XYZ file of C-alpha atoms in Angstrom:
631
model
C -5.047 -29.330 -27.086
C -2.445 -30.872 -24.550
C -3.086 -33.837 -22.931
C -2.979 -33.460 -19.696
C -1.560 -36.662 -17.341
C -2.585 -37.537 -13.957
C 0.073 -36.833 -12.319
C -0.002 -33.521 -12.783
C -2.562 -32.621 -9.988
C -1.256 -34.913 -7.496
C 0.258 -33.737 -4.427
C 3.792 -33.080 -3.985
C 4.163 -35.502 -2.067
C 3.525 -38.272 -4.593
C 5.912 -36.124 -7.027
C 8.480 -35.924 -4.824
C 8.884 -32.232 -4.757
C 11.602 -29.922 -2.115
C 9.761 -28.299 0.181
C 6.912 -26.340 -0.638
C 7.008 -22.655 -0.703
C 5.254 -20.253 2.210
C 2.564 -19.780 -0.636
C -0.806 -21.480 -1.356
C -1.540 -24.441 -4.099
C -2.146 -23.651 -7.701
C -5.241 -24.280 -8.867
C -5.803 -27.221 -11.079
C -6.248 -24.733 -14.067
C -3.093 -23.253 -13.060
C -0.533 -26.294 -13.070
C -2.749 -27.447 -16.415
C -0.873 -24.712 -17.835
C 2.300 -25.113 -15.847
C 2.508 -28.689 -17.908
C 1.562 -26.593 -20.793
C 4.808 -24.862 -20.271
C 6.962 -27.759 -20.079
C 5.718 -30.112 -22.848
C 7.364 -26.970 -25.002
C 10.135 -29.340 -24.216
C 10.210 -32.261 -26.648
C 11.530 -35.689 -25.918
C 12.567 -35.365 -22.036
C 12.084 -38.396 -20.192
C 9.157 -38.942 -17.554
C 11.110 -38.704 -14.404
C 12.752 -35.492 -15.858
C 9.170 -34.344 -17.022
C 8.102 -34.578 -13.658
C 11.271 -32.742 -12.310
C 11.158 -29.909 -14.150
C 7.069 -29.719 -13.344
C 7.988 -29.331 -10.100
C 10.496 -26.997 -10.549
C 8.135 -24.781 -12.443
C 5.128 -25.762 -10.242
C 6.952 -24.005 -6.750
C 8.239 -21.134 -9.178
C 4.637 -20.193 -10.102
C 3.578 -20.905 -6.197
C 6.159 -18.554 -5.315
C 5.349 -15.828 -7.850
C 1.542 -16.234 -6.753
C 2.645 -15.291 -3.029
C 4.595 -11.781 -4.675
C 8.368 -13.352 -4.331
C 9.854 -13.143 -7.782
C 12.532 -15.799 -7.436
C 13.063 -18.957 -6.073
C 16.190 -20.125 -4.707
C 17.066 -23.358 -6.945
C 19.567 -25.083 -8.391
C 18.270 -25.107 -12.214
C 21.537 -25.098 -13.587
C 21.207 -28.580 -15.465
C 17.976 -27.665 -17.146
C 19.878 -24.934 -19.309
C 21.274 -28.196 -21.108
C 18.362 -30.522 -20.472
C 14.932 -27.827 -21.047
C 16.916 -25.039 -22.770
C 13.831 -24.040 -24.622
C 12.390 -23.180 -21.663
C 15.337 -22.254 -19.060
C 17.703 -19.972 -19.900
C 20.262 -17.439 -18.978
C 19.803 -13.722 -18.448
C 19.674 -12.048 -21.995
C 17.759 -14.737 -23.255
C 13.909 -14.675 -23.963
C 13.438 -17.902 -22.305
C 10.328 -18.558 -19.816
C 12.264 -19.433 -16.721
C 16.231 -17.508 -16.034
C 18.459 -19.138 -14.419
C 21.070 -17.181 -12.372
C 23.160 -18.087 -9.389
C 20.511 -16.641 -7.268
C 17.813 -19.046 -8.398
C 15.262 -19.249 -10.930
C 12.502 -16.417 -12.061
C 9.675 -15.802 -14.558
C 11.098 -14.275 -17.725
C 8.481 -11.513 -16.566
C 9.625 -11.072 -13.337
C 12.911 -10.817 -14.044
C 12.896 -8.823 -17.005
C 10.882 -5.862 -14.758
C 13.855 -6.283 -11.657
C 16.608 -5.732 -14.319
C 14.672 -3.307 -16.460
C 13.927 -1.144 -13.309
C 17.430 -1.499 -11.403
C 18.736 -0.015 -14.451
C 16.712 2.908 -14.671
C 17.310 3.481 -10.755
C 21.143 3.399 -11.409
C 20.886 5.876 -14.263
C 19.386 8.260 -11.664
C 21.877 7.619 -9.267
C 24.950 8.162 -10.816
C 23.793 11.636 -12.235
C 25.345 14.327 -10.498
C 23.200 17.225 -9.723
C 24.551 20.719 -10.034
C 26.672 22.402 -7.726
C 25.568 25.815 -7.859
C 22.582 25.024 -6.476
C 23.978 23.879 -2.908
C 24.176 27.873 -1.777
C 20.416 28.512 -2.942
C 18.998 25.210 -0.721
C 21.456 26.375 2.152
C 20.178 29.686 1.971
C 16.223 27.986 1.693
C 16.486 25.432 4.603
C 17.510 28.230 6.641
C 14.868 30.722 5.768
C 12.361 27.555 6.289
C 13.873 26.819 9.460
C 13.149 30.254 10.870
C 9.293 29.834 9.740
C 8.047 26.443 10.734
C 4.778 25.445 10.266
C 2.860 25.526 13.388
C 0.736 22.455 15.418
C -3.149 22.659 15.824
C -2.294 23.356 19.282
C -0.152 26.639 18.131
C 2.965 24.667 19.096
C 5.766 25.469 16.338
C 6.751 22.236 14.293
C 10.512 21.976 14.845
C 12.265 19.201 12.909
C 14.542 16.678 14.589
C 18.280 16.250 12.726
C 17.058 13.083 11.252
C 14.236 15.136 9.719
C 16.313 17.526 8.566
C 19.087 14.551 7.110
C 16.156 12.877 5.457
C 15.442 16.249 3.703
C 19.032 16.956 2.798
C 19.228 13.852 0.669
C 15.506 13.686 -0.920
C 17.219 17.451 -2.242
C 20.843 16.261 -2.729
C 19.817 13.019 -5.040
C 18.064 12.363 -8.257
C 16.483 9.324 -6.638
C 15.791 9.185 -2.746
C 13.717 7.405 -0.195
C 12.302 8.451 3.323
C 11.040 5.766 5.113
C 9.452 5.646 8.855
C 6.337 4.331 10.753
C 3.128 6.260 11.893
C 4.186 9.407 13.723
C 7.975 9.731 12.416
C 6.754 13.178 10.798
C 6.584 12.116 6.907
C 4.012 14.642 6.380
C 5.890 17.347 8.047
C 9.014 15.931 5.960
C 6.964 16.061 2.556
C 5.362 20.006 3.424
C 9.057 21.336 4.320
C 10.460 19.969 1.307
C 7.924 21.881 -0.720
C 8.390 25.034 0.859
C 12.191 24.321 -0.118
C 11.944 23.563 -3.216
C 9.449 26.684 -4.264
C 12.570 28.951 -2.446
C 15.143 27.935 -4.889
C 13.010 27.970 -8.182
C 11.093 25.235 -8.828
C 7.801 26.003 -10.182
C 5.263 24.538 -8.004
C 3.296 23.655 -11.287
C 6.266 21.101 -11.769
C 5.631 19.684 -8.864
C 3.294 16.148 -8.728
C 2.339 14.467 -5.857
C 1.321 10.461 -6.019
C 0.010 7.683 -4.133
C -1.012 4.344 -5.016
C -4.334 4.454 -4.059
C -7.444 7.204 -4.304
C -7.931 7.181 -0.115
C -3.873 7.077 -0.035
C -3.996 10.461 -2.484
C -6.577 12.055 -0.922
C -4.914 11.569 2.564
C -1.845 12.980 0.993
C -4.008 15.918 0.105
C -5.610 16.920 3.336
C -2.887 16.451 5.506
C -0.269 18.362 3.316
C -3.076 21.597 3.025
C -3.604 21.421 6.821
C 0.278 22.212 7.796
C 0.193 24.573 4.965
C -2.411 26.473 6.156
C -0.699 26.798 9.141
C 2.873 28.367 8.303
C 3.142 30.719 11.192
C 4.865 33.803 9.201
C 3.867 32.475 5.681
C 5.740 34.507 2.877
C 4.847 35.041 -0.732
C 6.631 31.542 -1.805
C 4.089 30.065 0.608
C 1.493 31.546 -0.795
C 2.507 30.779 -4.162
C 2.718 27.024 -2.826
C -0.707 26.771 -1.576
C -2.457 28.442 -4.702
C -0.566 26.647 -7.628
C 0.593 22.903 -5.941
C -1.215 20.255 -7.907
C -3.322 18.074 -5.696
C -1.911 14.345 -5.403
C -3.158 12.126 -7.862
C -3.375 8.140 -8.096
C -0.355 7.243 -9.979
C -2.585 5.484 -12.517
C -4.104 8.916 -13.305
C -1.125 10.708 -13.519
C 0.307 7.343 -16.343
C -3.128 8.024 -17.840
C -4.479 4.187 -18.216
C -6.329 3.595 -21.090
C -9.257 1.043 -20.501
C -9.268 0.389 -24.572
C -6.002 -0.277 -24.434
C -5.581 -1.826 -21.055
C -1.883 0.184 -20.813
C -0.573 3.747 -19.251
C -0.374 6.508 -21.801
C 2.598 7.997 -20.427
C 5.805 6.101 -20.910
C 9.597 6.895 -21.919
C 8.282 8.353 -25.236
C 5.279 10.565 -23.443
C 6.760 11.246 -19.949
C 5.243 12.952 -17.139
C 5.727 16.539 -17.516
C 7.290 16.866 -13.510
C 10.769 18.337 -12.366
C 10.159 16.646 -8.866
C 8.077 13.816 -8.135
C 7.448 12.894 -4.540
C 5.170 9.414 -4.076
C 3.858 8.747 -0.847
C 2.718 5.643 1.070
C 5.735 3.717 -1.707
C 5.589 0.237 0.014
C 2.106 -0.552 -1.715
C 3.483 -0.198 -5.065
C 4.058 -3.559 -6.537
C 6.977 -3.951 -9.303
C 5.457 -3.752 -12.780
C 3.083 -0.595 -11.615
C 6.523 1.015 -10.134
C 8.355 0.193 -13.228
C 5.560 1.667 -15.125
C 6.433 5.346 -12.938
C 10.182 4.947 -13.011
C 9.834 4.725 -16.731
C 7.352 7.642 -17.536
C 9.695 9.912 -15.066
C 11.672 11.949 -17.304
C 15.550 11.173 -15.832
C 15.931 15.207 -15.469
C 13.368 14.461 -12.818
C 13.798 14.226 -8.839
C 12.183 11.228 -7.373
C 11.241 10.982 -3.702
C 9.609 7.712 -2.608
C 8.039 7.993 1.164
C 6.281 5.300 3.103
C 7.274 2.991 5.921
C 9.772 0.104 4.177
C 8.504 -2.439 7.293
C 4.618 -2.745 6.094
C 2.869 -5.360 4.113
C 4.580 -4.822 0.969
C 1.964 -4.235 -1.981
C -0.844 -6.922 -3.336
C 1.201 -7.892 -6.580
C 4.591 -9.222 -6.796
C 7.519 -7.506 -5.345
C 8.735 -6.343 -2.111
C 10.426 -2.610 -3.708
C 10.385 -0.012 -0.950
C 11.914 -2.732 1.103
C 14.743 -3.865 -1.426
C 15.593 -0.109 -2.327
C 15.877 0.794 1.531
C 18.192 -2.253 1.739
C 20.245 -1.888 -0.979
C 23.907 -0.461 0.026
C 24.094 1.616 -3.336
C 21.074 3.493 -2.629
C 22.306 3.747 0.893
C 23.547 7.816 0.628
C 20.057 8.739 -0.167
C 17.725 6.959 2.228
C 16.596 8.813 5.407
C 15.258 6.383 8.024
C 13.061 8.378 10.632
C 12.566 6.241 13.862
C 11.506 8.385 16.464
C 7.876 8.982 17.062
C 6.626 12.276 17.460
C 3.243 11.326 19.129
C 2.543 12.894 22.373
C -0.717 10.863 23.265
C 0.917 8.313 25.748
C -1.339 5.374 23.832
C -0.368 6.564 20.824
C 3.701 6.124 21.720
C 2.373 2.546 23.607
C 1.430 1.108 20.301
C 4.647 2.286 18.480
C 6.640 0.854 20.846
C 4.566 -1.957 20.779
C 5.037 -2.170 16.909
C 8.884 -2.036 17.507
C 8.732 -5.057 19.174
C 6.580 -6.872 16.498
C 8.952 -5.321 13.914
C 12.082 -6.900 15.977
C 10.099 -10.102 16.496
C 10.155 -9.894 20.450
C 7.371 -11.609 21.879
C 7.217 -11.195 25.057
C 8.421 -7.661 25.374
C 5.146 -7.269 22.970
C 2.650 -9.138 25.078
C 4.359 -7.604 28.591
C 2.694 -4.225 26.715
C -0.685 -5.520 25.607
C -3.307 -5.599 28.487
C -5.634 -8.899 28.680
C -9.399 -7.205 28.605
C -13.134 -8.331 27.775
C -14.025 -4.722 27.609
C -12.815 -1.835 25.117
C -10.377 -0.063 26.565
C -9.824 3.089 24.543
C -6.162 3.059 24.902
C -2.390 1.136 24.097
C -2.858 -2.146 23.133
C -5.567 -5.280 24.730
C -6.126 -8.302 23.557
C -9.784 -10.158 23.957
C -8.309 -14.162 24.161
C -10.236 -16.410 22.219
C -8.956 -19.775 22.623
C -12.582 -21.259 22.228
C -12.515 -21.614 17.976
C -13.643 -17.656 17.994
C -16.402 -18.529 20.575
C -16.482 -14.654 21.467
C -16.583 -13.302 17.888
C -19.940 -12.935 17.534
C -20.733 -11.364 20.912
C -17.606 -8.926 20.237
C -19.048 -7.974 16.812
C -22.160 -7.066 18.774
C -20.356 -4.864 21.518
C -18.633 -3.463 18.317
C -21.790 -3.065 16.311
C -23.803 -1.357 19.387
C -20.592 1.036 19.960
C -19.913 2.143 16.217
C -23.208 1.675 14.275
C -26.018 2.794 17.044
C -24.870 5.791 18.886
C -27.162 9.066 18.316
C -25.069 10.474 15.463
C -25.506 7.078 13.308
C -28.937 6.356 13.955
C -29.713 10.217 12.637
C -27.907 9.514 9.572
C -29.480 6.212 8.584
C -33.011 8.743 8.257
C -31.468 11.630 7.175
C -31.605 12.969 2.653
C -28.494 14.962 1.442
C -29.374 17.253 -1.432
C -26.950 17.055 -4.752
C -27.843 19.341 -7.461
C -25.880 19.066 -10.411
C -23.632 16.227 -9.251
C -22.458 18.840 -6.957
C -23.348 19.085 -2.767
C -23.530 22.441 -1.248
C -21.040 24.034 1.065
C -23.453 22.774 4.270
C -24.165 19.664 2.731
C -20.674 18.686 2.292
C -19.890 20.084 6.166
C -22.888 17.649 7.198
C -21.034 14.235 4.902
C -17.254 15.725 6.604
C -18.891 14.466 9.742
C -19.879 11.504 8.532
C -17.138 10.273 7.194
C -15.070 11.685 10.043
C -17.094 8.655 12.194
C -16.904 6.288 9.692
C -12.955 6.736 9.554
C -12.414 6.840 13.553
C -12.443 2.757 14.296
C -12.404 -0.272 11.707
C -12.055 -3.788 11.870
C -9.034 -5.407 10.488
C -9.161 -9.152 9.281
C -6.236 -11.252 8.193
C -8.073 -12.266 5.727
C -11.190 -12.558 3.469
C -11.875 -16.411 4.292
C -12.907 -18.293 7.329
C -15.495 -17.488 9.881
C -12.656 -14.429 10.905
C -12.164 -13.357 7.731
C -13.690 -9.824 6.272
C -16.449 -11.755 4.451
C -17.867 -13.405 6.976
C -18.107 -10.512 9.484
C -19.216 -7.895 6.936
C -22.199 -10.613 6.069
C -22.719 -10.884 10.087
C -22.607 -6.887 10.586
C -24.817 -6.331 7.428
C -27.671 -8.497 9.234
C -27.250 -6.669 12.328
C -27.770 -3.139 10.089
C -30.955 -4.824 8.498
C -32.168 -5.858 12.108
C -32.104 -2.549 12.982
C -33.116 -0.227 9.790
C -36.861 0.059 8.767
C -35.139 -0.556 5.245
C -36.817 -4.270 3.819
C -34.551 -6.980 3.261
C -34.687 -6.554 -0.631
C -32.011 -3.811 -0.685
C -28.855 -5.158 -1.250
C -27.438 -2.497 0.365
C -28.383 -0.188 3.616
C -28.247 2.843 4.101
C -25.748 3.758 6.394
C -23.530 1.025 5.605
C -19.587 1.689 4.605
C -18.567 0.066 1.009
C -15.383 -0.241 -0.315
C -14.492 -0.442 -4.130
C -13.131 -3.858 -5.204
C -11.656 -2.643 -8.902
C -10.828 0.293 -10.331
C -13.452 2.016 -12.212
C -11.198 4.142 -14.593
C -13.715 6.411 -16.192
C -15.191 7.685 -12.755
C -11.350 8.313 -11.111
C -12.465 5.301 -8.620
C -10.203 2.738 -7.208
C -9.780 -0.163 -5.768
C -9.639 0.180 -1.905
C -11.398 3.350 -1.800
C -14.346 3.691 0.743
C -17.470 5.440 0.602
C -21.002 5.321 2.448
C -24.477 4.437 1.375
C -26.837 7.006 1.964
C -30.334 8.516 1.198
C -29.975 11.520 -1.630
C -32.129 13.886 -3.493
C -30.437 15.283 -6.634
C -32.110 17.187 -9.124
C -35.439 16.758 -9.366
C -35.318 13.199 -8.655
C -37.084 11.399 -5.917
C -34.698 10.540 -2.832
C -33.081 6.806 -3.243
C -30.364 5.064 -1.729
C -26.644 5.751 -3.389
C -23.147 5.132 -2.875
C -20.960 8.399 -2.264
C -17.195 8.604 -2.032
C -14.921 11.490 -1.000
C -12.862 12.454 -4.177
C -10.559 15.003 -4.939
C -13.496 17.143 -6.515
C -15.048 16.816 -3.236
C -17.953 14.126 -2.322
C -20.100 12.638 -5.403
C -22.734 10.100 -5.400
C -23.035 7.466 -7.655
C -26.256 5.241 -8.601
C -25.868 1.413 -6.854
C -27.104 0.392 -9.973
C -24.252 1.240 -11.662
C -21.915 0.258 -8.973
C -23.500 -2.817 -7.438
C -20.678 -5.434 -8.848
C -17.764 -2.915 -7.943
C -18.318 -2.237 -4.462
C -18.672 -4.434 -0.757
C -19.330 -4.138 2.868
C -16.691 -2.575 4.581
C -17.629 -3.122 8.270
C -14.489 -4.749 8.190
C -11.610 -4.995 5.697
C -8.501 -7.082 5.109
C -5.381 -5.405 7.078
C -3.842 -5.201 3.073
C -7.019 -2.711 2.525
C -6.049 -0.449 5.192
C -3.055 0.220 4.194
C -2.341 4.373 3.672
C -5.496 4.552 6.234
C -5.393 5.875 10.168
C -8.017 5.064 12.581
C -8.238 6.440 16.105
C -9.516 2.630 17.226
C -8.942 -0.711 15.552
C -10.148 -3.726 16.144
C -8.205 -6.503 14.756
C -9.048 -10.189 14.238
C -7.004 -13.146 13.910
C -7.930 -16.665 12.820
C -9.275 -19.356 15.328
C -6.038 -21.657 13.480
C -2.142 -21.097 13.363
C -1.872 -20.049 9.550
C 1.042 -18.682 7.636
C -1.104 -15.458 6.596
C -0.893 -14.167 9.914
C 2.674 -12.892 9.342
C 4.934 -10.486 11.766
C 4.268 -7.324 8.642
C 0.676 -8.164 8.846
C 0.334 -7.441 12.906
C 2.775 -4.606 12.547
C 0.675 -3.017 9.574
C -2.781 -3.274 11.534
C -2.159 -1.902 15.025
C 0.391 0.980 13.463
C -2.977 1.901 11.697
C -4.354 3.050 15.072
C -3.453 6.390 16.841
C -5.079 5.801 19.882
C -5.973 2.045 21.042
C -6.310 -1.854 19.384
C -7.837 -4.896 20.540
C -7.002 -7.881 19.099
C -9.097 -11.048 19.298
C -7.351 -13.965 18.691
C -5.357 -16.823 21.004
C -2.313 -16.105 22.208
C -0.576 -19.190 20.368
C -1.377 -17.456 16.983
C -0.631 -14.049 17.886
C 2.761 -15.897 18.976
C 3.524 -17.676 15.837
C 2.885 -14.326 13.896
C 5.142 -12.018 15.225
C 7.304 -15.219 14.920
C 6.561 -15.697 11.075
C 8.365 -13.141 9.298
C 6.727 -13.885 5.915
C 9.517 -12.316 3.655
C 9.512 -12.158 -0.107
C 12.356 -13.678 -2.341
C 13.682 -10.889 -4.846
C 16.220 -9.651 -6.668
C 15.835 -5.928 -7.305
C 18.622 -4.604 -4.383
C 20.885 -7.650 -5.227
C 20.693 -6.301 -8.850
C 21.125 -3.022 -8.324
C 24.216 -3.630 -6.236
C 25.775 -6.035 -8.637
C 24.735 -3.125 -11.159
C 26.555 -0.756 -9.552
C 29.717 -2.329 -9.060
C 30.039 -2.783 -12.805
C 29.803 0.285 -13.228
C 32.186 1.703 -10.513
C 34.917 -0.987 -12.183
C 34.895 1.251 -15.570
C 35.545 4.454 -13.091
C 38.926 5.786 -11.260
C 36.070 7.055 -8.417
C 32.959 5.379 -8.008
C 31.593 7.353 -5.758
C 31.890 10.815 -7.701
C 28.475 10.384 -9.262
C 27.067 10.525 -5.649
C 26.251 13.805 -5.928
C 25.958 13.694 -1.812
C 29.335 12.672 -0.814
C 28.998 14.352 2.482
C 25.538 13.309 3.859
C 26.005 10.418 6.063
């Protein structure tokens, strides 16, 4: 076992070290085996020991935060540590390149997926097919789907571009905020594609996340069910479109074998593949896709590029909407089509955030103690989050004891057969439909702020007022979210569900967890479930992500603190159609929309640099376009 010296847990400080990266310490375990890593080195001299544990230390730091590189000068240790740097093309555990210094990991999964993203690119799709979408659009365009309010749902020219190149490109991406029509985008695509021969059997639908697929689901079988003239391609549409699956499903993860199923040599069976709510899919899981996605394959990637970017490393909606190659086949959307004026208050409000302009933000935000119900307030807290608790009651009263919550908490839903009836399931719509109308956002887990803390305080209040005893872990009527992915009951992490009384069978009625799936609502034993699941009063803004809320409450720490980032703010009040309050101080709110927290990658750089190497070998580089005139 290595010997471990005591300078490797000081601070870095005492070692000297650049400047720290945006992202938290390692743990003491964690540079244990960063000194691991380096002793592979034989012979180097203290001082250089110490160096290149530094080096290594901020690399991991970096890669903990989801960046995967950091900009350093490393090129002496290819001489000095070349067992352990190394060039691209070697199997080294830190490459070097001009643009700084990654994980052999990290790096490997940019360059492996750039590639497969350029081999999309430059194929050119066929020709005779440009007459049969012409002839589509236009038969499309003359039977719109229709509003709830009867109103026909006319697309906008930027609409229509975005649709032009999701059809014109082996590869595209659509990205926009909350109310830029993605929905209506993703529904009048289908209807295209059905018109000019694609089976709608070959069609899958994905999302990162259960709630995220599910979403995906209801909203595209809504404006379907609402094509004004609808013709027998419609129809066809509706009956035979797969519903949208979790893209771990549709890779088929194997629990034994802890990998996906599908892969280059057992693809996806799919001749388009359109993957909503894109900017939470971290790099290896979006590698994992690109890779089971047979290259015949048409790939449409759809979310909103200017989110949090997803939970593991990477930043790729954001690098592929950025990169210049890809530029012919990304359709940004950035007019809102929300006619509630507090609805268009907040997007403009999240413009500003996005665009980092302060005081054009606060000059839209309204200074309240009270809920509003509209645009944007904020509840100043400059007291160490004096008024959190009293808030959390306001919130608690408001949310958790009106009529229709109270009822529930006494009320026993009948299952038979795993299965609820028609009524039942009518009855749980409603509940779900309040427990989906306002949430509380945290920045974090931690701190008296964070999501723990106020689930623990909101849990309390539930016990206070339930005739349930205190030895129930969980209460009825109390929202839970899943913390991991339960495989081999199509749960996932992120996914919410309720706790409430049921009968099934011939069972005696007992507390239970249910969750809205794509089979419709199932309950599940707490037994089984009790070390997968949490309060979900309130959740992390990362958590909400792929969710919309009519209210929002979000809450910031009492402390300036680099997790409060300008994505983070933007990301929590775009999650709200109709008003947020934010408690917090003004100072931090400040210094958030001020932080733009940023990750350091590679994957647009590489795909550019990728590109021109190929172009060099060509008389026209841009023949493989395959959308030369869609600007």
């Amino acid at each position: 076992m290595t010997h471990i010296p005591d300078w490797v847990n000081q601070s870095k400080e005492e070692l000297n070290n650049p400047p720290a990266s945006k992202s938290g310490e390692l743990s003491s375990a964690e540079r244990a085996l960063a000194y691991s890593l380096i002793s592979i080195e034989k012979g180097l001299l203290l001082d250089l020991q110490k160096e290149l544990f530094s080096m290594v230390v901020l690399l991991l730091e970096s890669a903990k935060s989801g960046s995967t590189r950091l900009e350093y000068d490393a090129k002496k240790w290819l001489e000095v540590a070349p067992r352990i740097v190394g060039s691209p093309g070697l199997r080294r555990p830190i490459i070097y390149t001009e643009g700084g210094v990654f994980t052999e990991r990290n790096y490997r999964l940019e360059s492996d997926l750039s590639e497969n993203i350029l081999s999309r690119f430059t194929i050119r799709l066929e020709k005779e097919k440009e007459e049969k979408i012409d002839n589509a659009i236009d038969e499309v365009k003359l039977k719109p789907t229709v509003a709830e309010s009867g109103a026909k749902l006319t697309l906008s020219g930027s609409q229509w571009n975005a649709i032009q190149r999701a059809i014109s490109h082996r590869l595209s991406i659509i990205s926009g905020g909350p109310g830029t029509g993605k929905t209506s985008i993703i529904v009048t695509l289908l209807r295209i594609l059905v018109r000019i021969g694609i089976d709608p059997k070959q069609i899958v639908l994905a999302a990162p996340t259960g709630k995220a697929a599910s979403r995906m689901n209801e909203s595209i079988q809504a404006q379907l069910g609402r094509v004004g003239d609808m013709s027998d391609e419609d129809s066809k549409l509706r009956e035979h479109l797969s519903n949208a699956q979790t893209i771990h499903r549709i890779l088929k993860y194997s629990i034994k074998n802890r990998k996906f199923q599908r892969d280059a040599d057992e693809p996806v069976r799919a001749q388009f593949l359109i993957v909503d709510e894109a900017s939470m899919i971290d790099l290896g899981l979006m590698k994992a896709l690109f890779d089971a996605t047979p290259k015949s394959a048409q790939v449409v990637l759809v979310g909103d590029a200017r989110q949090l970017p997803s939970v593991e490393v990477g930043a790729v909606l954001r690098d592929l909407v950025g990169s210049k190659t890809l530029a012919p086949a990304v359709g940004l959307l950035h007019d809102s089509y929300r006619v509630k004026a507090s609805g268009a208050d907040i997007l403009k409000a999240a413009s500003d955030i996005d665009h980092g302009r302060t005081d054009a933000f606060f000059e839209k935000c309204v200074t309240t103690e009270h809920f509003l119900g509209r645009g944007i307030s904020i509840l100043v807290d400059d007291e160490q989050s004096e008024k959190l608790h009293p808030f959390l009651d306001r919130w608690f009263d408001r949310e958790f004891m009106n009529k229709e919550m109270v009822a529930l908490r006494s009320r026993t839903f009948h299952c038979e057969k795993g299965l609820f009836s028609v009524q039942e399931s009518k009855r749980l719509d409603d509940i779900f439909s309040q427990f989906r109308r306002a949430k509380i956002l945290c920045a974090t887990r931690v701190w008296k702020t964070g999501s723990t803390s106020i689930n623990a305080f909101l849990h309390k209040r539930l016990l206070t007022n339930s005739k349930l005893s205190s030895e129930f872990s969980w209460l009825v009527g109390e929202p839970v979210l899943m913390t991991k992915n339960n495989y081999e009951q199509h749960l996932f992490n992120g996914e919410q569900g309720v706790i409430l009384f049921v009968k099934t069978d011939d069972h005696e009625p007992k507390a239970m967890v249910v969750f809205s799936t794509s089979d419709g609502y199932r309950p599940f034993s707490l037994g089984g479930f009790s070390r997968q699941i949490e309060s979900a009063f309130a959740i992390t803004t990362h958590k909400s992500q792929g969710s919309e809320f009519d209210d929002v409450a979000l809450i910031l720490p009492g402390h300036i603190s680099k997790i409060v980032s300008r994505e983070l703010i933007y990301t929590a009040i775009t999650r709200a159609r109709r008003s947020v309050i934010i408690l917090g101080s003004s100072p931090v709110l400040s210094a958030g929309i001020k932080n733009s927290n940023s990750r350091a990658t590679s994957l647009g750089q590489q795909i550019d640099a990728g590109f021109l190497g190929l172009s060099s070998t060509t008389n026209n580089p841009n023949e493989s376009d395959g959308n030369e005139d869609v600007k």
